[in-house]
Short mmCIF file of C-alpha atoms and ligand atoms in Angstrom, two decimals:
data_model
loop_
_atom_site.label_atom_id
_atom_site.label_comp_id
_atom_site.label_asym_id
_atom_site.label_seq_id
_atom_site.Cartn_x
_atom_site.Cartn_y
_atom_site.Cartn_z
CA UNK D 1 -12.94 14.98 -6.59
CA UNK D 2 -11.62 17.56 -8.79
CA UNK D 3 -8.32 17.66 -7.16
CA UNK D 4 -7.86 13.45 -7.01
CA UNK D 5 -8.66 13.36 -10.81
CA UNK D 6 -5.79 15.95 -11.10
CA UNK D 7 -3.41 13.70 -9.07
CA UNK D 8 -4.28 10.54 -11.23
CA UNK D 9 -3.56 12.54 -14.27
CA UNK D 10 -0.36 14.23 -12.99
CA UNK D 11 0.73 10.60 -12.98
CA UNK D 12 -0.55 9.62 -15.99
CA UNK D 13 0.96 12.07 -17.74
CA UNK D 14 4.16 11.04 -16.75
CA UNK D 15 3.68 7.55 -17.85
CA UNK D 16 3.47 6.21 -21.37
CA UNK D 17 -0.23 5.22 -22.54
CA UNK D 18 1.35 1.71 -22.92
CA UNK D 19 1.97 1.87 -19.42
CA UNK D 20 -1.17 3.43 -18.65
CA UNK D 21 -3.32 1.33 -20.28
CA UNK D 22 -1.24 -2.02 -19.11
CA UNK D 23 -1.16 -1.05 -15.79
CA UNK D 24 -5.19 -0.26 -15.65
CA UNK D 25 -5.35 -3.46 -16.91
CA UNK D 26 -3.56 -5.45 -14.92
CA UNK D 27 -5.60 -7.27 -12.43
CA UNK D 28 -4.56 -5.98 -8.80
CA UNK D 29 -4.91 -7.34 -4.97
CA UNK D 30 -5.20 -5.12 -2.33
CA UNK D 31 -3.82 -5.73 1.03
CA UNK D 32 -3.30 -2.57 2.99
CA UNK D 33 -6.93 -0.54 2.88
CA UNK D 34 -8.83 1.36 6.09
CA UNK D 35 -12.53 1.43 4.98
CA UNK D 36 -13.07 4.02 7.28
CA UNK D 37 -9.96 5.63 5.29
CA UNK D 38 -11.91 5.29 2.35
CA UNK D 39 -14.78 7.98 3.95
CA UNK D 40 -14.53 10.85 0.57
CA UNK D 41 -15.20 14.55 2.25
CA UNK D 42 -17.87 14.62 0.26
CA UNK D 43 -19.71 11.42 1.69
CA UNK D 44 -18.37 12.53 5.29
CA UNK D 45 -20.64 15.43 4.81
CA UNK D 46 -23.72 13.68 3.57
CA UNK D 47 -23.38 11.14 6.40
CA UNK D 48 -22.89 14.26 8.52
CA UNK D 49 -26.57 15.94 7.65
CA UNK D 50 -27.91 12.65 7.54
CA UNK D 51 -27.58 11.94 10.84
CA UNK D 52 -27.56 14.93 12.05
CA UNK D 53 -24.10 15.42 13.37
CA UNK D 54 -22.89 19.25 13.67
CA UNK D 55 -19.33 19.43 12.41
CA UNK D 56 -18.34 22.37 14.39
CA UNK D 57 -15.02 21.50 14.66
CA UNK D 58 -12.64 23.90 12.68
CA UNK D 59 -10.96 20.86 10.85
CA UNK D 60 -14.80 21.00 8.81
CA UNK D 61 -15.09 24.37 7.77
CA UNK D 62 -15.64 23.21 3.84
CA UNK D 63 -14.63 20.15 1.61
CA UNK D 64 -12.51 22.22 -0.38
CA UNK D 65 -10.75 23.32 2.67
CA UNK D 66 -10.62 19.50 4.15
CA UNK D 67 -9.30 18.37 0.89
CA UNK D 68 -5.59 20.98 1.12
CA UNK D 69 -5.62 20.12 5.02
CA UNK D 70 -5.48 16.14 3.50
CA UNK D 71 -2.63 17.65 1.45
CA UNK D 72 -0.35 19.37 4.28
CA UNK D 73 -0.23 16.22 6.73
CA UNK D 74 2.67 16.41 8.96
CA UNK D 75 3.04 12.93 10.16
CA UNK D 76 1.16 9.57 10.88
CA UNK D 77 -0.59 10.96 14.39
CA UNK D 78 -1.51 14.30 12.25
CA UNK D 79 -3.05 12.17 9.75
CA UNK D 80 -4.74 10.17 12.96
CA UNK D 81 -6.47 13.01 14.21
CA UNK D 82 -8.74 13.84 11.20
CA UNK D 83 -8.93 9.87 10.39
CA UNK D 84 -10.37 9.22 14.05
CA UNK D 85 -12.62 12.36 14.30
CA UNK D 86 -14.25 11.95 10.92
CA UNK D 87 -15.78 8.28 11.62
CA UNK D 88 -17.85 9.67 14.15
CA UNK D 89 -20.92 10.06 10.94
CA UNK D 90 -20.72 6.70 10.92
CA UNK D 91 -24.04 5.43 13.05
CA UNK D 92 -26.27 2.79 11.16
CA UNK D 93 -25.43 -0.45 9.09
CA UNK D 94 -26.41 1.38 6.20
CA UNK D 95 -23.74 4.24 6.75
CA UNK D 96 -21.01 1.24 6.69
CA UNK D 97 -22.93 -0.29 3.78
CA UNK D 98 -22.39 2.73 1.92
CA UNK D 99 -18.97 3.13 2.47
CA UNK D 100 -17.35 0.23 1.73
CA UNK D 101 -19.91 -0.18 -1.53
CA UNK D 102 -18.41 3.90 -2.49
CA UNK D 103 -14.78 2.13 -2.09
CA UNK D 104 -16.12 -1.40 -4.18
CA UNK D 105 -17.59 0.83 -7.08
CA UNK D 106 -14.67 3.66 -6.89
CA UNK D 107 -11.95 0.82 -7.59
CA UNK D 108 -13.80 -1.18 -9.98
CA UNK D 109 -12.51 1.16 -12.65
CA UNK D 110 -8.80 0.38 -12.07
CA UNK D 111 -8.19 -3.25 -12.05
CA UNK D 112 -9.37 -4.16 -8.61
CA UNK D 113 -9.65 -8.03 -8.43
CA UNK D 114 -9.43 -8.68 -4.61
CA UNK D 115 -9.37 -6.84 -1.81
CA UNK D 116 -8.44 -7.62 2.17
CA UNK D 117 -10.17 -4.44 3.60
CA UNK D 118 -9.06 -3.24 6.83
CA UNK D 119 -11.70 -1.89 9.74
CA UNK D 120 -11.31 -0.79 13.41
CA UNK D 121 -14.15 -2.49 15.67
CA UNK D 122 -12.80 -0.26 19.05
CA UNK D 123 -13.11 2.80 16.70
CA UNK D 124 -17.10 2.54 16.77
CA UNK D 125 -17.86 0.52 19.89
CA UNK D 126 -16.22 2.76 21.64
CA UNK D 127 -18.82 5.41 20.71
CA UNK D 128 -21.53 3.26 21.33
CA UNK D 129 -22.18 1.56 18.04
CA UNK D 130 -22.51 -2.11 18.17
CA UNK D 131 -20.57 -4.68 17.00
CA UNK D 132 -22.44 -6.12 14.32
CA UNK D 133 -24.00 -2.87 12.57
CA UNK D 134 -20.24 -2.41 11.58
CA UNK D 135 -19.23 -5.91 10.72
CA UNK D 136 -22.92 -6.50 9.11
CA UNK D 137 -23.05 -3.40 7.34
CA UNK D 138 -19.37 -3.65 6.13
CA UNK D 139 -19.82 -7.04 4.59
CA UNK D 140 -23.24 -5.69 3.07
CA UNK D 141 -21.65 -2.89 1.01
CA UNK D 142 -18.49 -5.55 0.22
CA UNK D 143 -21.02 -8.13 -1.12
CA UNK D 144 -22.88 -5.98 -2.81
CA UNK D 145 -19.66 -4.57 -4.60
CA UNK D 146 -18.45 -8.06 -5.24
CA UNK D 147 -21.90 -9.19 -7.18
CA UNK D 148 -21.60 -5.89 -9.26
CA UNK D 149 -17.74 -5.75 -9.84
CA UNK D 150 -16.51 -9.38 -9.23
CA UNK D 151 -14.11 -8.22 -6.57
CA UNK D 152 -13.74 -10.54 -3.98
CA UNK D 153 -12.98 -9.33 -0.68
CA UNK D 154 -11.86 -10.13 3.14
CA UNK D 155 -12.36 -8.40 5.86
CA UNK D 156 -9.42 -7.83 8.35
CA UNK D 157 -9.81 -6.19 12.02
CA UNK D 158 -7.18 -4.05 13.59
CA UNK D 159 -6.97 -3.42 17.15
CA UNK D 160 -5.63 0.35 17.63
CA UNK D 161 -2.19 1.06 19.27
CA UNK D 162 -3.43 4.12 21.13
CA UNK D 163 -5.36 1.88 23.42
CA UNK D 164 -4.67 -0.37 26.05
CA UNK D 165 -3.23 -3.88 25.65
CA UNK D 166 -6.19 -4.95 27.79
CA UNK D 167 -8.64 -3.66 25.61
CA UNK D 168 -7.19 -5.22 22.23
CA UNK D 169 -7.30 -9.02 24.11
CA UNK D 170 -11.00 -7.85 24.81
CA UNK D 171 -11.51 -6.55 21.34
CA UNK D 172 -9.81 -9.74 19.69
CA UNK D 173 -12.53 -11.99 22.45
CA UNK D 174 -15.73 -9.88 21.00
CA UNK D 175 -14.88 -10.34 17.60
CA UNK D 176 -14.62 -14.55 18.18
CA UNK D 177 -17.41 -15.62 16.89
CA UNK D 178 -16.68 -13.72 13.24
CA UNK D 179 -13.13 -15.21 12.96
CA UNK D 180 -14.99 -18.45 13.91
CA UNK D 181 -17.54 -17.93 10.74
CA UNK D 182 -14.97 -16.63 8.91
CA UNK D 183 -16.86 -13.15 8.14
CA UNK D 184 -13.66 -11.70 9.29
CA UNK D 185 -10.42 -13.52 8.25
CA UNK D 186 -7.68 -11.69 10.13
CA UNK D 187 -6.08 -9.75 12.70
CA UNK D 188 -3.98 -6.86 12.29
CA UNK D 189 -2.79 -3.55 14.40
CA UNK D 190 -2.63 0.22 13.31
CA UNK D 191 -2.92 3.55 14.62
CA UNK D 192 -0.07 5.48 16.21
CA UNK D 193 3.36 3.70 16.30
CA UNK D 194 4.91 6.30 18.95
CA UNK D 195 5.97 4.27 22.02
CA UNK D 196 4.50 1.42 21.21
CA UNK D 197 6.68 -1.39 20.07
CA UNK D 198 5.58 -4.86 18.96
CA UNK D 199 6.52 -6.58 21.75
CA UNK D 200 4.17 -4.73 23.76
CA UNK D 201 1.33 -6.31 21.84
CA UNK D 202 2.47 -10.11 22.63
CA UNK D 203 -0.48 -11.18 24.41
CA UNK D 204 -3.10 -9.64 22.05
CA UNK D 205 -1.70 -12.00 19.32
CA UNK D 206 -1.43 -14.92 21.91
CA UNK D 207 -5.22 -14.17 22.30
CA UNK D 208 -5.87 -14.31 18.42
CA UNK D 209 -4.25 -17.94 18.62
CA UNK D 210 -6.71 -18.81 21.57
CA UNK D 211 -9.19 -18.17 19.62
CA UNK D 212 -7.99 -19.34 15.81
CA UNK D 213 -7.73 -16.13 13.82
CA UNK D 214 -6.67 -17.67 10.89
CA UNK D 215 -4.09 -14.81 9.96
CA UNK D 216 -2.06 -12.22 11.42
CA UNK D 217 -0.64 -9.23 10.15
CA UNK D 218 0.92 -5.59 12.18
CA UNK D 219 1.30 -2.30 10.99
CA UNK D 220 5.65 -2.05 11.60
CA UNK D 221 8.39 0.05 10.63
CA UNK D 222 5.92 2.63 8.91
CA UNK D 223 7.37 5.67 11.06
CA UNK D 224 9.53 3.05 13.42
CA UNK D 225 12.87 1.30 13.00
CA UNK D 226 13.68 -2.20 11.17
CA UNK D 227 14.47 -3.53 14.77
CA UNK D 228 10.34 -3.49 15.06
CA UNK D 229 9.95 -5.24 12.18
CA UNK D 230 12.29 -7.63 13.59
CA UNK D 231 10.36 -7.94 16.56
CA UNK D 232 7.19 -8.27 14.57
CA UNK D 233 8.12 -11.30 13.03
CA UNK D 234 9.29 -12.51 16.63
CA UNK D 235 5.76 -12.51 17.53
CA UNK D 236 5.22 -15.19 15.10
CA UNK D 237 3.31 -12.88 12.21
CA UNK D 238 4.14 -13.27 8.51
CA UNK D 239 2.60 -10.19 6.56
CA UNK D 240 3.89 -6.73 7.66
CA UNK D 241 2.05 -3.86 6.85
CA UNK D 242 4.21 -0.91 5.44
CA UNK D 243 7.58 -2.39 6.98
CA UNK D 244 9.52 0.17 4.51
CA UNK D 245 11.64 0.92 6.90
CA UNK D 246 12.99 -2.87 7.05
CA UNK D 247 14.91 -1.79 3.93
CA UNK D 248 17.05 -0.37 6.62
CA UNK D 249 18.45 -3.29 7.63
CA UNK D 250 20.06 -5.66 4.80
CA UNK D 251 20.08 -8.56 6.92
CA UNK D 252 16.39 -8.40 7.76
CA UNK D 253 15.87 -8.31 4.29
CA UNK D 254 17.28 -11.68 3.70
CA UNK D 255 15.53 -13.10 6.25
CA UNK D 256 11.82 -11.67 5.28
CA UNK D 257 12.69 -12.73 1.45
CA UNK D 258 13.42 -16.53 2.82
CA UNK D 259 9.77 -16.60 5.21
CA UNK D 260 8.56 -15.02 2.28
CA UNK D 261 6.91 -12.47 4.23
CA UNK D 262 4.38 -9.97 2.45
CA UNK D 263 5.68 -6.17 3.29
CA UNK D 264 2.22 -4.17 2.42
CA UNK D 265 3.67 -1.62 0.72
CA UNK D 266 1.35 1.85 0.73
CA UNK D 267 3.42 4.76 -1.85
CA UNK D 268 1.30 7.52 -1.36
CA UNK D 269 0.57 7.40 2.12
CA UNK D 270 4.45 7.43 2.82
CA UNK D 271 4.93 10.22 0.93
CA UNK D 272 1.38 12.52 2.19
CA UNK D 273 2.92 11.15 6.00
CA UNK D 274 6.25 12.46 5.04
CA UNK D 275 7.97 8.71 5.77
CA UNK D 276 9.71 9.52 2.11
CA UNK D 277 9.75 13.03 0.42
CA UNK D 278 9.01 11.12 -3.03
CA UNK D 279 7.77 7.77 -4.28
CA UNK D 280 11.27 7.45 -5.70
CA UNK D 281 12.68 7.48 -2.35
CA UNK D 282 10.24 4.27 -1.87
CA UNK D 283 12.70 0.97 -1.03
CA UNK D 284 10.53 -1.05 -4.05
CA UNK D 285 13.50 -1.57 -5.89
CA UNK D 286 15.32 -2.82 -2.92
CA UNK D 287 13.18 -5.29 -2.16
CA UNK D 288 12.51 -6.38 -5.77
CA UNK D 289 16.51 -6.75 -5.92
CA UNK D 290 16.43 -8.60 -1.90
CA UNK D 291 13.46 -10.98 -3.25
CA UNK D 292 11.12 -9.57 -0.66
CA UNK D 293 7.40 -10.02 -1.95
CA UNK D 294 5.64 -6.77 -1.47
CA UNK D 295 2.12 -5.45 -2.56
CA UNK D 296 0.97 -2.08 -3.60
CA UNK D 297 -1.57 -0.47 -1.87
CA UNK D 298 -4.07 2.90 -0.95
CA UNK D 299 -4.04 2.14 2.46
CA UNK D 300 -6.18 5.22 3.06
CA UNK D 301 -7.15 6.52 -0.50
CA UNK D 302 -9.69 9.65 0.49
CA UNK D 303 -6.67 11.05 2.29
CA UNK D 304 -3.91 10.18 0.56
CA UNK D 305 -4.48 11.35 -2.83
CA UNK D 306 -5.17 8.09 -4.83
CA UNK D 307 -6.85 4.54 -5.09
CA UNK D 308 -5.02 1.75 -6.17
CA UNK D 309 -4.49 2.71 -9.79
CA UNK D 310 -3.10 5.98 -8.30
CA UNK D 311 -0.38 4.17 -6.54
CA UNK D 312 0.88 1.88 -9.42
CA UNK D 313 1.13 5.16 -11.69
CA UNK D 314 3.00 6.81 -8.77
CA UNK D 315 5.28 3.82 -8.85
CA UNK D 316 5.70 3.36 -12.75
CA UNK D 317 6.60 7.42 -12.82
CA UNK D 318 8.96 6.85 -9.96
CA UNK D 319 11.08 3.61 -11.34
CA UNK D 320 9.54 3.01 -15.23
CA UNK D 321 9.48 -0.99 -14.54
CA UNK D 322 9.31 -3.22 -17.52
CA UNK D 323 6.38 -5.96 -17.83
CA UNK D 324 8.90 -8.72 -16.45
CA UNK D 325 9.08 -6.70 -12.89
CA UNK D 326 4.95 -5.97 -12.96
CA UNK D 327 4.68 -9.84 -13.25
CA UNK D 328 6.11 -10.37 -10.17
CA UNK D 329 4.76 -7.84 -8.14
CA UNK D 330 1.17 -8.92 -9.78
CA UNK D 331 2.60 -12.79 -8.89
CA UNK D 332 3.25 -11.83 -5.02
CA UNK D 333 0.45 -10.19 -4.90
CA UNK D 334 -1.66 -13.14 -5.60
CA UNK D 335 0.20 -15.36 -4.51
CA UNK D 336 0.49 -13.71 -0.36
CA UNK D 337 -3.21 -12.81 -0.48
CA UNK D 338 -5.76 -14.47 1.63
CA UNK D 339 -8.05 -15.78 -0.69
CA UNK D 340 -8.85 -19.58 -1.57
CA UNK D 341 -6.54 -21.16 -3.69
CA UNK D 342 -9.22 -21.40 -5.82
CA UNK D 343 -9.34 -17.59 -6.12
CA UNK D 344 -5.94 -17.42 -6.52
CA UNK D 345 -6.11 -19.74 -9.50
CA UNK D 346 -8.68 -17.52 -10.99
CA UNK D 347 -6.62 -14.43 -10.82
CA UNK D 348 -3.11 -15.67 -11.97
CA UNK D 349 -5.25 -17.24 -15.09
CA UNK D 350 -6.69 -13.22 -15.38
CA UNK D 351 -2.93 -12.02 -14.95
CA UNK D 352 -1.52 -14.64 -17.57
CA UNK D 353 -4.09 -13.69 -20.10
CA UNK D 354 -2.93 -10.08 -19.39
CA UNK D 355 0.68 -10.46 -20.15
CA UNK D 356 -0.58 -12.38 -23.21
CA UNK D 357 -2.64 -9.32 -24.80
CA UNK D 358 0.51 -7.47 -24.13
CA UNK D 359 3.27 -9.91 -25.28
CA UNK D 360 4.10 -7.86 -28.60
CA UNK D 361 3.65 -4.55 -27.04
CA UNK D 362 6.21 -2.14 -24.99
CA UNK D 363 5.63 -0.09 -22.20
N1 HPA N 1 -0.74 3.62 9.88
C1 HPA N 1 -1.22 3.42 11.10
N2 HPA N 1 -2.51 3.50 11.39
C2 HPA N 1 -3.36 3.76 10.41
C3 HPA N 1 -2.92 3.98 9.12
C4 HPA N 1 -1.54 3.88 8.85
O1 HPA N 1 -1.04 4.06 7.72
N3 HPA N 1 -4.02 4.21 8.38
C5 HPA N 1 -5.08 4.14 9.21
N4 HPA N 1 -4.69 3.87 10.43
ZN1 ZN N 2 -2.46 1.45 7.12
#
């Protein structure tokens, strides 16, 4: 805890209060957020006794000592390893409740309006835990969050990449009837992105169409090439999570600013994975300049040393944006989120009243 607040104020001091205080004020989608990245050490260990899990692994000797190993990743699958192991406290509904209503009330503090929160169904069933004490408990702790804080929320599965194909068409089947009732709006893919190019995953995606998962989204070009992105587009998906690395490729920009395609864009998780040594080395101002509509995001905030706040701060001190280039990230934002277009009226009316509190006032 003590070591996040540090991080948000490292930022903060390197921002203006103007900027500060507009940019805590100005109301924020999220796209790109693992609830099971959202699991605090401290709440991993509570869970832990709880439940009565022994964490005799030497990745849990303390929090404090969890909390500098969460500063010294190496790479995405280093990251992975801690990720995966730590959602094994996770056993009853009301473990999940509590962990996405820890994320709900953590965020509500920083301009959180709507969030499309990401989970991984083959991540629990695969230990034995059924299907609907995640999805159930999940929405519990959203709903919850969303009566309290107003933040309306999605939920998104991912099928993992370390798997087989065969058990993501499987996964996408067993999670039908959700898409169907809409408890779960989408389907996207993370996990490791070694060997495993888009392509591969054609048939999973041809299954989500089988059985009408309204939208479709892949972790691409995180720690792989633009080519992938490339290819995931091929397969017919329009919002990219990360895709950084499409900045690569000048031509691919053009083409993802003319499908409009959302990049999910995730600063301090490319810098803790060491995909950039600094948020200034971030493409954001390339794709502001190509027209590519990107989002800001935590993608996994326990680990990567912020929430969403965090990660607009990191991004202010990196490039010191004016108001005109925050309204159109804020714009993109709402405009490639998931929501009704009710919703979406509701939050560009929050956003114009925003930019009219600040109309006299510099950053
Ligand atoms: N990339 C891939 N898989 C993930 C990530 C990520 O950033 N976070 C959680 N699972
Ligand atoms: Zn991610």
């Amino acid at each position: 805890m003590q070591r996040l607040l540090c991080l948000s104020l490292a930022n903060r001091d390197l921002c203006s209060d103007n900027a500060v205080a507009f940019l805590t004020g100005l109301p924020k989608c999220e796209h790109h957020m693992h609830i099971e990245g959202s699991l605090e050490p401290e709440l991993l260990f509570n869970l832990a006794e709880k439940n009565q899990i022994a964490l005799t692994s030497d990745m849990y000797s303390t929090i404090e000592a969890l909390k500098t190993r969460y500063e010294n990743f190496t790479s995405l699958d280093d990251f992975l390893a801690y990720f995966n192991a730590a959602m094994d406290v996770l056993l009853h509904e009301d473990d999940f409740a509590a962990l996405a209503y820890a994320y709900m009330k953590r965020v509500s503090t920083d301009g959180l309006v709507h969030t499309e929160v990401f989970f991984d169904p083959q991540a629990h069933t695969g230990r034995g835990i059924a299907l609907e004490v995640v999805v159930n408990g999940l929405t519990k702790g959203l709903n919850q969050g969303e009566k309290e804080f107003g933040i309306s929320h999605k939920l998104i599965m991912c099928f993992v990449k370390h798997l087989s194909v065969d058990a993501a068409v499987e996964a996408v089947g067993q999670m039908s009837s959700y898409f169907a009732s809409g408890q779960v709006c989408g389907l996207g893919a993370d996990s490791t992105e070694k060997n495993n190019p888009p392509s591969k995953f054609a048939s999973v995606y041809e299954k989500a169409r089988e059985v009408n998962v309204p939208h479709l989204t892949m972790h691409s070009g995180e720690e792989g090439p633009a080519d992938w992105v490339r290819e995931t587009l091929a397969l017919g998906i329009n919002r990219v999570d990360h895709g950084v690395h499409a900045a690569d490729d000048p031509e691919l920009l053009k083409e993802l600013a003319s499908r409009k395609t959302l990049l999910t864009v995730c600063p301090l998780s490319n810098v803790r994975l060491r995909v950039h040594k600094d948020v200034k080395e971030s493409p954001i101002p390339l794709l502001l300049e190509a027209g590519v509509p990107f989002s800001i995001n935590s993608d996994d905030p326990s680990y990567f040393g912020g929430y969403i706040l965090d990660n607009y701060l990191a991004v202010q001190k990196a490039f010191n944006f004016s108001k005109d280039v925050w309204r159109t990230i804020a714009t993109n934002s709402v405009n490639g989120s998931w929501c009704s277009d009710e919703r979406k009226k509701e939050i560009t009316s929050l956003i114009d009243a925003h930019f009219e509190q600040w109309a006299e006032k510099d950053l």
